[in-house]
mmCIF file of C-alpha atoms in Angstrom:
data_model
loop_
_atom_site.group_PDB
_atom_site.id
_atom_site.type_symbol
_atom_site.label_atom_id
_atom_site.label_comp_id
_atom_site.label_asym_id
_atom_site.label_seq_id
_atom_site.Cartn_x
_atom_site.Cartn_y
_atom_site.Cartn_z
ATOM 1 C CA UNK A 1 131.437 53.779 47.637
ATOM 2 C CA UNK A 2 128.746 55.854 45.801
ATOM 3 C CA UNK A 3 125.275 55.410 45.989
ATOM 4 C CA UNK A 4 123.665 54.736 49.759
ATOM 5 C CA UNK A 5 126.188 51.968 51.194
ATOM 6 C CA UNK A 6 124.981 51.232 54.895
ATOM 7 C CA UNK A 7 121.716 53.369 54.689
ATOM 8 C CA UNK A 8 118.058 52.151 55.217
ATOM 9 C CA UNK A 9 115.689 53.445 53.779
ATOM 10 C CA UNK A 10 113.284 56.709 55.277
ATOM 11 C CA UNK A 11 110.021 56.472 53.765
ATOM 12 C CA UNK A 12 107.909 57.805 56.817
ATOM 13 C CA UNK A 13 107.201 61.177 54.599
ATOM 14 C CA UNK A 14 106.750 59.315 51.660
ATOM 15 C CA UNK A 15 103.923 57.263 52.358
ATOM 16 C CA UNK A 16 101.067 59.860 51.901
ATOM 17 C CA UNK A 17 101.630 58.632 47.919
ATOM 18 C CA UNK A 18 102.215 54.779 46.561
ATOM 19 C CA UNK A 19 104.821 56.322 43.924
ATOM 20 C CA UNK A 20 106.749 58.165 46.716
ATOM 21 C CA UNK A 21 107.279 55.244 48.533
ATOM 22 C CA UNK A 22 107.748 52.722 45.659
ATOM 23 C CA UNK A 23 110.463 55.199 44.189
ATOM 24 C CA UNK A 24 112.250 55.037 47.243
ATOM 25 C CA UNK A 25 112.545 51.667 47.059
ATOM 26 C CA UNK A 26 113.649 51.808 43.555
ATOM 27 C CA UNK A 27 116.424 54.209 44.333
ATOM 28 C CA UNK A 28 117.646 51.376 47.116
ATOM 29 C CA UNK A 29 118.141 48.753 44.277
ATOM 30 C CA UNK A 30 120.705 50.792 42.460
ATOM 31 C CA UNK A 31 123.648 48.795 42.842
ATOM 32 C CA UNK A 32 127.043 50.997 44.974
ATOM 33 C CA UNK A 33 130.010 51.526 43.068
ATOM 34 C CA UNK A 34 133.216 50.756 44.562
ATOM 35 C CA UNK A 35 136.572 52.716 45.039
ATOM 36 C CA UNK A 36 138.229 50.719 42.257
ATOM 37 C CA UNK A 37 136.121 49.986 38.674
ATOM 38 C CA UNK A 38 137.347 47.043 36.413
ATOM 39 C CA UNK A 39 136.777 48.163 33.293
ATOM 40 C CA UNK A 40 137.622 45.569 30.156
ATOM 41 C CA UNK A 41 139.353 47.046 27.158
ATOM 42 C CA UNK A 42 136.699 46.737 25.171
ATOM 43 C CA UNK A 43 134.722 49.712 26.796
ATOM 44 C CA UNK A 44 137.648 52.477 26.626
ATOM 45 C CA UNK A 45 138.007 52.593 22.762
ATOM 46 C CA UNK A 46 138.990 56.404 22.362
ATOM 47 C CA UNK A 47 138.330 57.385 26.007
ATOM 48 C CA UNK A 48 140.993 56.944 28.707
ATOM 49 C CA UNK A 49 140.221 54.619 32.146
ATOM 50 C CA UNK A 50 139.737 57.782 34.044
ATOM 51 C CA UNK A 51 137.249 59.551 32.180
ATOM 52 C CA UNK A 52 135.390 56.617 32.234
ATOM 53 C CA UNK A 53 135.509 55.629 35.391
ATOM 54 C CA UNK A 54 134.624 59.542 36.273
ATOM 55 C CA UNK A 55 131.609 59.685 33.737
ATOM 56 C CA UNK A 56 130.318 56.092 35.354
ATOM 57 C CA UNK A 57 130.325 57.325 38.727
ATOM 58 C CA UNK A 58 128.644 60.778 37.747
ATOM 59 C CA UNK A 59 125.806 58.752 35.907
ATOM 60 C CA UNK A 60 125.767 56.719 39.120
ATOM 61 C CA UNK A 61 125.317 60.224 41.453
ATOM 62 C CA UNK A 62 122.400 61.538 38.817
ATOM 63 C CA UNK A 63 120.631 58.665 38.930
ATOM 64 C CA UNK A 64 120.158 58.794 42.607
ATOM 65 C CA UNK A 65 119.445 62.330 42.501
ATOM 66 C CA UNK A 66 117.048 61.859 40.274
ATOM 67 C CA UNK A 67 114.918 58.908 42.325
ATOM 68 C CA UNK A 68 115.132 61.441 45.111
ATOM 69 C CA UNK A 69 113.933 64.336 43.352
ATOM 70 C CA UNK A 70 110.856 61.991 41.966
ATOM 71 C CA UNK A 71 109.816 61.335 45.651
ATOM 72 C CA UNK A 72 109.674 64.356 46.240
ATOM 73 C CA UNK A 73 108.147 65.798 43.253
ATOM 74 C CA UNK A 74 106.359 63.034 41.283
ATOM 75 C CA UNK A 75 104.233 65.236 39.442
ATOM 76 C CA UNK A 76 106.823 66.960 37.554
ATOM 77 C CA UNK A 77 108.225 63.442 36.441
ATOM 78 C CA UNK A 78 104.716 62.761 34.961
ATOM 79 C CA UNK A 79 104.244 59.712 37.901
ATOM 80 C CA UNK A 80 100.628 58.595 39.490
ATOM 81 C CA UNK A 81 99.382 60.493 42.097
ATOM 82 C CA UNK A 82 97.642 57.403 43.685
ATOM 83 C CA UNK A 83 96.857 58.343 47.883
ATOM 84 C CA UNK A 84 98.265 55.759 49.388
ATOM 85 C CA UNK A 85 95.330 54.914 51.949
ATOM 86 C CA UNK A 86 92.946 55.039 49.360
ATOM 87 C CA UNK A 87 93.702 51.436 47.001
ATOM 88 C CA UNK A 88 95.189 48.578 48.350
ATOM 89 C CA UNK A 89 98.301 46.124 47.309
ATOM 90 C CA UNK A 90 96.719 44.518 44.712
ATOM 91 C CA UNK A 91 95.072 47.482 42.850
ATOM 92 C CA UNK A 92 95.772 48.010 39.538
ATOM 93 C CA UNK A 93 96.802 52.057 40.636
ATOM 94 C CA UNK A 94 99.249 50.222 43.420
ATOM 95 C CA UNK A 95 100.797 48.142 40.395
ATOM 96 C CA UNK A 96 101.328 51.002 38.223
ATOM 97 C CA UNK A 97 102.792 52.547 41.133
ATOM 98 C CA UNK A 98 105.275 50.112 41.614
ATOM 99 C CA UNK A 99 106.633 50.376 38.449
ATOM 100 C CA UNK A 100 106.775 53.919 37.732
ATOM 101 C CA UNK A 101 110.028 55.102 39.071
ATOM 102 C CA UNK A 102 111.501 53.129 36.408
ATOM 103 C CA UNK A 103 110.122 55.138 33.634
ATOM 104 C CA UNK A 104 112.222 57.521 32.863
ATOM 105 C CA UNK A 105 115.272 55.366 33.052
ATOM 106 C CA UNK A 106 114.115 52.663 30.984
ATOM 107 C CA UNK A 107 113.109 55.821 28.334
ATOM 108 C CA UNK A 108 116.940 56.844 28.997
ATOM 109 C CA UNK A 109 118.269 53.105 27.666
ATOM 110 C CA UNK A 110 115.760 53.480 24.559
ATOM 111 C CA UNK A 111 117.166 56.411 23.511
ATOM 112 C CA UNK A 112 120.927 55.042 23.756
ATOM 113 C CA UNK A 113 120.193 51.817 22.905
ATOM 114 C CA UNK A 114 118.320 53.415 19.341
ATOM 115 C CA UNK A 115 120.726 55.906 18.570
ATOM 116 C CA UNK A 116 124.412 55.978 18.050
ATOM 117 C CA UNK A 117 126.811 59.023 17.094
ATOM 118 C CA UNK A 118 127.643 60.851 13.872
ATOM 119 C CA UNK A 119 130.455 62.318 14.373
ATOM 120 C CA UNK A 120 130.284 64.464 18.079
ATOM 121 C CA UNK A 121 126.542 64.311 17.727
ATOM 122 C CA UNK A 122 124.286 61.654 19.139
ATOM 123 C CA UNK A 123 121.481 60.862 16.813
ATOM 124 C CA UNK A 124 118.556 58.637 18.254
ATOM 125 C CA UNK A 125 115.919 57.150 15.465
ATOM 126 C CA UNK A 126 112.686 58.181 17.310
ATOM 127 C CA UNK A 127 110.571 55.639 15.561
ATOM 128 C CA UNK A 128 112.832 52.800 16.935
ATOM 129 C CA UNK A 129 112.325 54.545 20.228
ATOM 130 C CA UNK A 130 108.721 54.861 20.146
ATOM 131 C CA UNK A 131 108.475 51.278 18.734
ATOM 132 C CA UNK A 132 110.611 49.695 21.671
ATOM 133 C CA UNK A 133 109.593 52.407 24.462
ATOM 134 C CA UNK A 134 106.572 50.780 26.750
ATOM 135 C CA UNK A 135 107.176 54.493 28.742
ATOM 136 C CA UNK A 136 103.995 56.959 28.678
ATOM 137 C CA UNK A 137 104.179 60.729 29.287
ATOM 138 C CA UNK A 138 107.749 60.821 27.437
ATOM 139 C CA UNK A 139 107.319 64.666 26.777
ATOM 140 C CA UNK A 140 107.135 65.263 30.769
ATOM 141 C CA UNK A 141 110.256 62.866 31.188
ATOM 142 C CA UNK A 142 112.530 64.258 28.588
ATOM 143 C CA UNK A 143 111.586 67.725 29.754
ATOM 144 C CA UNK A 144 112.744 66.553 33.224
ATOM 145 C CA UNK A 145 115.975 65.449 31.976
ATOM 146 C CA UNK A 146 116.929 68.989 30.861
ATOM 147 C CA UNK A 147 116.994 70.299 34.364
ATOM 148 C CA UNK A 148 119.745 67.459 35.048
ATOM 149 C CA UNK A 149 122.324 68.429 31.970
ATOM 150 C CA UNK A 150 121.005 67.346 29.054
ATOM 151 C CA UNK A 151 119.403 68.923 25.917
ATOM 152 C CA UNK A 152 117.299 67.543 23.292
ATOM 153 C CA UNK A 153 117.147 69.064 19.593
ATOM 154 C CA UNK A 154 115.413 67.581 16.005
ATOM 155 C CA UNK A 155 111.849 67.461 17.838
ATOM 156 C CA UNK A 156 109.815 70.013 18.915
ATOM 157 C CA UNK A 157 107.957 70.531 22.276
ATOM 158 C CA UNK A 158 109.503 67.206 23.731
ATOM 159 C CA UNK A 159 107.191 65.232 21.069
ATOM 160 C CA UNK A 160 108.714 62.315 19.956
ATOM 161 C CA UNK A 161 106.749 62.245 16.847
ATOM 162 C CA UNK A 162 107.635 65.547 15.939
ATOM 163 C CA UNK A 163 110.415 64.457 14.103
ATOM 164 C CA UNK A 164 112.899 61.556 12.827
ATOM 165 C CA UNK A 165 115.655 61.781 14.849
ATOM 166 C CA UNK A 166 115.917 62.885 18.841
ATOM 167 C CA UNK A 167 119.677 64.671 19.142
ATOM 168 C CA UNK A 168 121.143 63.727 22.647
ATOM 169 C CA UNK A 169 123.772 66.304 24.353
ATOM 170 C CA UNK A 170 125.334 67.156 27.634
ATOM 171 C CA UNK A 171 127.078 69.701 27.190
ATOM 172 C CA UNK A 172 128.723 69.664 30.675
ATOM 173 C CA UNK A 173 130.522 65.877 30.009
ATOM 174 C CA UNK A 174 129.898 64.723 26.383
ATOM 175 C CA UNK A 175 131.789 61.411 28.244
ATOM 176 C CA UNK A 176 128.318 60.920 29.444
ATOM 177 C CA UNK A 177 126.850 59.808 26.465
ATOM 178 C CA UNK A 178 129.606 57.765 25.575
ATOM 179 C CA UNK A 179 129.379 55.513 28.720
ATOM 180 C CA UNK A 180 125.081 55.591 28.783
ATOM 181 C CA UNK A 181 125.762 54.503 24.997
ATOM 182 C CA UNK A 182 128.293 52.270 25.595
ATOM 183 C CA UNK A 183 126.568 50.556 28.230
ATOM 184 C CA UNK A 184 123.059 50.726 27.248
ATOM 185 C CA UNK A 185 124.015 48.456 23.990
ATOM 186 C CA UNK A 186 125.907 45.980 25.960
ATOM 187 C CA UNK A 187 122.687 44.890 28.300
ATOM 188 C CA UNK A 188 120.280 45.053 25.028
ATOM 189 C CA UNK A 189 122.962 42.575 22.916
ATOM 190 C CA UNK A 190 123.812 40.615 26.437
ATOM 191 C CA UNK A 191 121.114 40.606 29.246
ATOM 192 C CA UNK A 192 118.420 41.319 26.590
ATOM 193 C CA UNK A 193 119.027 39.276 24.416
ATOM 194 C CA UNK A 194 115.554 36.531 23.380
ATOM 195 C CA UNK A 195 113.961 38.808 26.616
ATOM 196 C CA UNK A 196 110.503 39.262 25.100
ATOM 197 C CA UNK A 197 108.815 41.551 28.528
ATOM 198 C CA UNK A 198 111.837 44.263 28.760
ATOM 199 C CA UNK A 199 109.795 45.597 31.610
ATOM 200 C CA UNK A 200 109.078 42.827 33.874
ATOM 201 C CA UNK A 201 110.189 42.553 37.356
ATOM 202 C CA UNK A 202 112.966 40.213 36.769
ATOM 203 C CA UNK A 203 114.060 41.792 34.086
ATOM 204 C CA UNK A 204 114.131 45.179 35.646
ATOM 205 C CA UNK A 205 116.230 43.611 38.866
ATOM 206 C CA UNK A 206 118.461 41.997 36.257
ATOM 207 C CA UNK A 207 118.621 45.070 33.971
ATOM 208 C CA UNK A 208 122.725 46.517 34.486
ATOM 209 C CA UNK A 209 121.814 49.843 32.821
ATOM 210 C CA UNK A 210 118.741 50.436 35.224
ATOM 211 C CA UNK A 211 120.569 49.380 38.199
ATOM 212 C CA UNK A 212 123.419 50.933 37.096
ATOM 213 C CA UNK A 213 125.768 47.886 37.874
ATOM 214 C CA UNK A 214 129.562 48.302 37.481
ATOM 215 C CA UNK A 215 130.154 44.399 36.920
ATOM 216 C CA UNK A 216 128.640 44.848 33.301
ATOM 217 C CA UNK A 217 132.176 46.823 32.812
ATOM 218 C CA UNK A 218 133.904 43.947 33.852
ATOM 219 C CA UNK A 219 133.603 41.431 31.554
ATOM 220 C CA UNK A 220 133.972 42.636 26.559
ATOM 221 C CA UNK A 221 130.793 43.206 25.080
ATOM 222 C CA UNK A 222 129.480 40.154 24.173
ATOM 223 C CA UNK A 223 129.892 38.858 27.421
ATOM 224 C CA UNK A 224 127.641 39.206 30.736
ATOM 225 C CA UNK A 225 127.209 37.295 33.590
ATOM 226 C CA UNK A 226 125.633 39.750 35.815
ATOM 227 C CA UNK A 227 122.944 38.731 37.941
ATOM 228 C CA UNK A 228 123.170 35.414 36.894
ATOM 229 C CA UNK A 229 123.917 33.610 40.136
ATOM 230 C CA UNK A 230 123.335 34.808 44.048
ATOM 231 C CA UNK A 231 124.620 38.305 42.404
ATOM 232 C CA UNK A 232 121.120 38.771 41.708
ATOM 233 C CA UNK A 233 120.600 39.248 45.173
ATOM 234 C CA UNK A 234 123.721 40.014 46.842
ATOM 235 C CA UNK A 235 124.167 43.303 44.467
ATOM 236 C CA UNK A 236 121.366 45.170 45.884
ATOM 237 C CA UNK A 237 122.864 44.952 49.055
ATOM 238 C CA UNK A 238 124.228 47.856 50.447
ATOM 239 C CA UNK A 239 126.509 46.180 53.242
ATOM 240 C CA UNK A 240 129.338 43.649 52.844
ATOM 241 C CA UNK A 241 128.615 41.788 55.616
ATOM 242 C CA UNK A 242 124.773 41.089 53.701
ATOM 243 C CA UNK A 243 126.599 40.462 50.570
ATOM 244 C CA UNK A 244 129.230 38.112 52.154
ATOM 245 C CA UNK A 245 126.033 36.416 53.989
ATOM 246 C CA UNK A 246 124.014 35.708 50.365
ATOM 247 C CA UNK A 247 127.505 34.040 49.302
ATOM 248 C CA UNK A 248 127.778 31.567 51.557
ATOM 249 C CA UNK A 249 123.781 30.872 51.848
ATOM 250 C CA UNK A 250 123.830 30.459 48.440
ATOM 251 C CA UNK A 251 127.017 28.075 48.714
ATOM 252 C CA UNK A 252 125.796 26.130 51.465
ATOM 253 C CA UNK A 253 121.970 25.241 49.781
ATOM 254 C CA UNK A 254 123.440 24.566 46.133
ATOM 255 C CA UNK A 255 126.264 22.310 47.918
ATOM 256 C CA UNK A 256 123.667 20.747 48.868
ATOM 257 C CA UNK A 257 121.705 20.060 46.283
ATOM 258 C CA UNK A 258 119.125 22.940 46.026
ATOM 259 C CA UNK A 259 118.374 23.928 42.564
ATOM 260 C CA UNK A 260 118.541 28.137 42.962
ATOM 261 C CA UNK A 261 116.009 30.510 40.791
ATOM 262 C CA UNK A 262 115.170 33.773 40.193
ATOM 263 C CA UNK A 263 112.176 35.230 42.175
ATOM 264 C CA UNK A 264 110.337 38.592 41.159
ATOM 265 C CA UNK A 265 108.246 39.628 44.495
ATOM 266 C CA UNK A 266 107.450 43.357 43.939
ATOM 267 C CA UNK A 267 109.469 45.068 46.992
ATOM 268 C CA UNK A 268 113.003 43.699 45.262
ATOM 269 C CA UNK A 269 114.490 40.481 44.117
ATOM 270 C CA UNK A 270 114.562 36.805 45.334
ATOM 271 C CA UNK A 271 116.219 34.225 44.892
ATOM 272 C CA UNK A 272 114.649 30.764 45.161
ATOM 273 C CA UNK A 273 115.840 27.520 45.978
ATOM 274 C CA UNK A 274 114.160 24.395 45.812
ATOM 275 C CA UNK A 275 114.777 20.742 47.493
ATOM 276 C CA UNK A 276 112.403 18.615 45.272
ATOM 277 C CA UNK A 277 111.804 19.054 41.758
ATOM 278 C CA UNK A 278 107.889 19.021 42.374
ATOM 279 C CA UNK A 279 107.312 21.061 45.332
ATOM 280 C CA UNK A 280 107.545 25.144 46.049
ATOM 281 C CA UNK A 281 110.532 26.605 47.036
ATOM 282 C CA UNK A 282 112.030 25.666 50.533
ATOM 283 C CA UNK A 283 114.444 28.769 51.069
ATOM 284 C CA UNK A 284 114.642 31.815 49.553
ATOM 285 C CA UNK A 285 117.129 34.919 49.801
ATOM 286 C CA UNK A 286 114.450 38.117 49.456
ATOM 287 C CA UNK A 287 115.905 41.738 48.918
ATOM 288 C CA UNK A 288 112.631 43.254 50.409
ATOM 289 C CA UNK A 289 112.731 47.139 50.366
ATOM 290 C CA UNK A 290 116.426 46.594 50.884
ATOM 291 C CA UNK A 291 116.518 44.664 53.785
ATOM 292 C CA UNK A 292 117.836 40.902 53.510
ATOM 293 C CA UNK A 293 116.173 38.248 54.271
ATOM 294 C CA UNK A 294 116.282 34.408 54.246
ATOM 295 C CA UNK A 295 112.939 32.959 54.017
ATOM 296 C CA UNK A 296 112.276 29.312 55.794
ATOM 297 C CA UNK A 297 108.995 27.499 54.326
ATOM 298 C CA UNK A 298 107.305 25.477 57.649
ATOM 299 C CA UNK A 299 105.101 22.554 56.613
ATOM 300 C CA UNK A 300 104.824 21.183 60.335
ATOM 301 C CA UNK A 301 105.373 23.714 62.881
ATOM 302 C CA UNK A 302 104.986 21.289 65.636
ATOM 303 C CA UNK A 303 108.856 19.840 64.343
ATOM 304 C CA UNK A 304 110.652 22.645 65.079
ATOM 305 C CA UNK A 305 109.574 23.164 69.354
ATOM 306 C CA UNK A 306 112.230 20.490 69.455
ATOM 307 C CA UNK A 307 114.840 22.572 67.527
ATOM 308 C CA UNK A 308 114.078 25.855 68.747
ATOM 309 C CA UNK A 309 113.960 24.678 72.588
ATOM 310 C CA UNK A 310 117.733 24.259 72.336
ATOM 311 C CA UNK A 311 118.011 27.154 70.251
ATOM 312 C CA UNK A 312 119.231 31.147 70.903
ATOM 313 C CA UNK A 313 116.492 33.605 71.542
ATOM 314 C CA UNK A 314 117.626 35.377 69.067
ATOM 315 C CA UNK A 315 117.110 32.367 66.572
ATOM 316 C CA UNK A 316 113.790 31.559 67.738
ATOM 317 C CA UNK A 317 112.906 35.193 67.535
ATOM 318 C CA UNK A 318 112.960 34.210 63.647
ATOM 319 C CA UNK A 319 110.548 31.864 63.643
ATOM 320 C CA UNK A 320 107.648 34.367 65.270
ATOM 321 C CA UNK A 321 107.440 36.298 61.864
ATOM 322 C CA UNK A 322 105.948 35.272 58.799
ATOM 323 C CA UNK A 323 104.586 37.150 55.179
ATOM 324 C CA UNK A 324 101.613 38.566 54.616
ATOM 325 C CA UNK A 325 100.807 35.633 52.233
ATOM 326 C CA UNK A 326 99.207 36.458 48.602
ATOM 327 C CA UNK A 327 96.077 37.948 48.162
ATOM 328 C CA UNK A 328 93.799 34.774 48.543
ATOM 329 C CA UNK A 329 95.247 34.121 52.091
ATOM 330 C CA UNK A 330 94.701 37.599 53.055
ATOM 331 C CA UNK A 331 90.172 37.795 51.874
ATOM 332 C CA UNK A 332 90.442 34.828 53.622
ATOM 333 C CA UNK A 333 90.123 31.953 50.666
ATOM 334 C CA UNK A 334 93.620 30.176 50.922
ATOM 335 C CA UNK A 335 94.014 26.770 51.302
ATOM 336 C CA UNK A 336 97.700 26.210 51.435
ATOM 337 C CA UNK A 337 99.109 28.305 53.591
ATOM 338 C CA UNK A 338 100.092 27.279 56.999
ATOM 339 C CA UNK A 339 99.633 29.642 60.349
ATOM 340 C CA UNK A 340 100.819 28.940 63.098
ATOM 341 C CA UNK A 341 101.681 30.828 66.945
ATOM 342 C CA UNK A 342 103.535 29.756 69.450
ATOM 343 C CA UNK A 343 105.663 30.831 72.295
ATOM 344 C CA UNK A 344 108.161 28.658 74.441
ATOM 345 C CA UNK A 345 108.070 29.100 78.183
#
């Protein structure tokens, strides 16, 4: 598989900045590519399986590339230079932090999904751009892009509103713009589709072209199911053995009754499940920084000594961890949240 299949992430040398870390963790949610693409017809009008298949899996390699070369080099990509010590979770410079690494990749799908070709030439309509773009600093990010293959002409000085049309090239594999095209038009008419916050949480999880998700292949072009169901989760998983694991969760809680939802927790996606119409969520499946987890919610801690008595050490060890909470239970002002400690002898 390409991509970072079996690998956790390193952010230890990251951490001095928010964005270094955050873009790390951004890099973790694009989703592996396996040894064999399905590919519907639809896609390979005038190009042959392989060259797709080849120009999806190069796409796939740049974009990692490029996350790494942002955490290491965030200036050049225009991203905040926030110290990390210096604001705290809820900040509005730890928010925009968060969310940066995705710049230049949602500025990528603008361009492809506002442009189309003439001929051998890819024209995008920079006013469409500009109007659908939510991306600041474009002339840093489209500079950026030329040291990765491709070259920009029809605007001057890497100003969008220096002219009317932005011409797209790489020169090295013109197949590349076919398949970012191709692609990028598919999850705006699909996945897009009545989305009115293109750069939400939930919709950046969801987002196939930002993720880079070979199941959007799988299925013609008015069709897409992708992160739909547990997928949501289970795709951002970089093992099987986590992906088998959301499966069956996910089997076992709906079989039972559980109505499942999307969740949108900053450090990756969740899905939700809930027991009782009126009540929070009892389980969830969290993709936190890349790690799985299944989340438990305890209203009486004193009911499960009984159950964890009989229990593995291993399964009790669970229960000793918690969240941080939101921002009212840590300053101290929650009143919902339950805390408990305990320790069997």
């Amino acid at each position: 598989m390409d991509h970072a299949e079996g690998n956790n992430l390193s952010i230890a040398s990251k951490e001095e900045l928010l964005v270094g870390k955050w873009t790390l963790i951004r890099r973790n949610e694009l989703v592996d590519i396996p040894e064999k693409l399905e590919i519907h017809p639809d896609f390979l009008q005038g190009i042959s399986y392989e060259a797709f298949e080849s120009a999806f899996r190069e796409i796939g390699r740049l974009f990692y590339q490029i996350y790494t070369d942002m955490a290491d080099d965030p200036q050049r990509f225009g991203l905040p230079l926030y110290q990390a010590d210096k604001y705290d979770y809820f900040s509005s410079q730890a928010r925009e932090a968060r969310s940066a690494p995705w710049q230049l990749f949602y500025l990528l799908f603008c361009l492809f999904v506002c442009g189309d070709f003439h001929g051998t030439v890819f024209l995008a309509d920079t006013a469409q751009v500009k109007k659908m773009n939510k991306v600041k600093k474009t002339n840093l990010l489209l500079e950026a892009l030329c040291d990765y293959g491709f070259v920009f002409g029809g605007i001057k000085k890497y100003q969008l509103s220096s002219g009317n049309y932005l011409e797209v090239d790489y020169p090295d594999n013109r197949n590349i713009l076919t398949v970012l095209s191709v692609v990028a038009q598919k999850v705006k008419n699909t996945q897009l589709k009545d989305v009115k916050n293109y750069y939400s949480n939930m919709t950046m999880f969801s987002n196939a072209f930002i993720g880079w998700n070979h199941k959007v292949l799988a299925e013609d072009l008015h069709t897409c199911s992708v992160a739909e169901g547990c997928d949501y989760v289970a795709d951002k998983m970089h093992s099987l053995a986590d992906r088998e694991v959301v499966v069956a969760l996910d089997k076992i809680l709906t079989e039972h009754g559980a109505v499942r939802r999307k969740g949108d927790p900053n450090e990756g996606p969740s899905i939700r499940y809930f027991c009782k119409k009126s009540s929070p969520y009892d389980y969830a499946l969290t993709s936190d920084t890349g790690n799985l987890y299944l989340e438990l919610r305890i209203r009486n801690a004193q009911k499960c000594l009984g159950y964890l008595s009989v229990c593995s050490e291993r399964i009790a060890e669970i229960f000793r961890y918690s969240d941080t909470g939101c921002q009212n239970r840590r300053n101290g002002t929650c009143r919902s949240g339950v805390k408990y400690v305990f320790d069997l002898m």
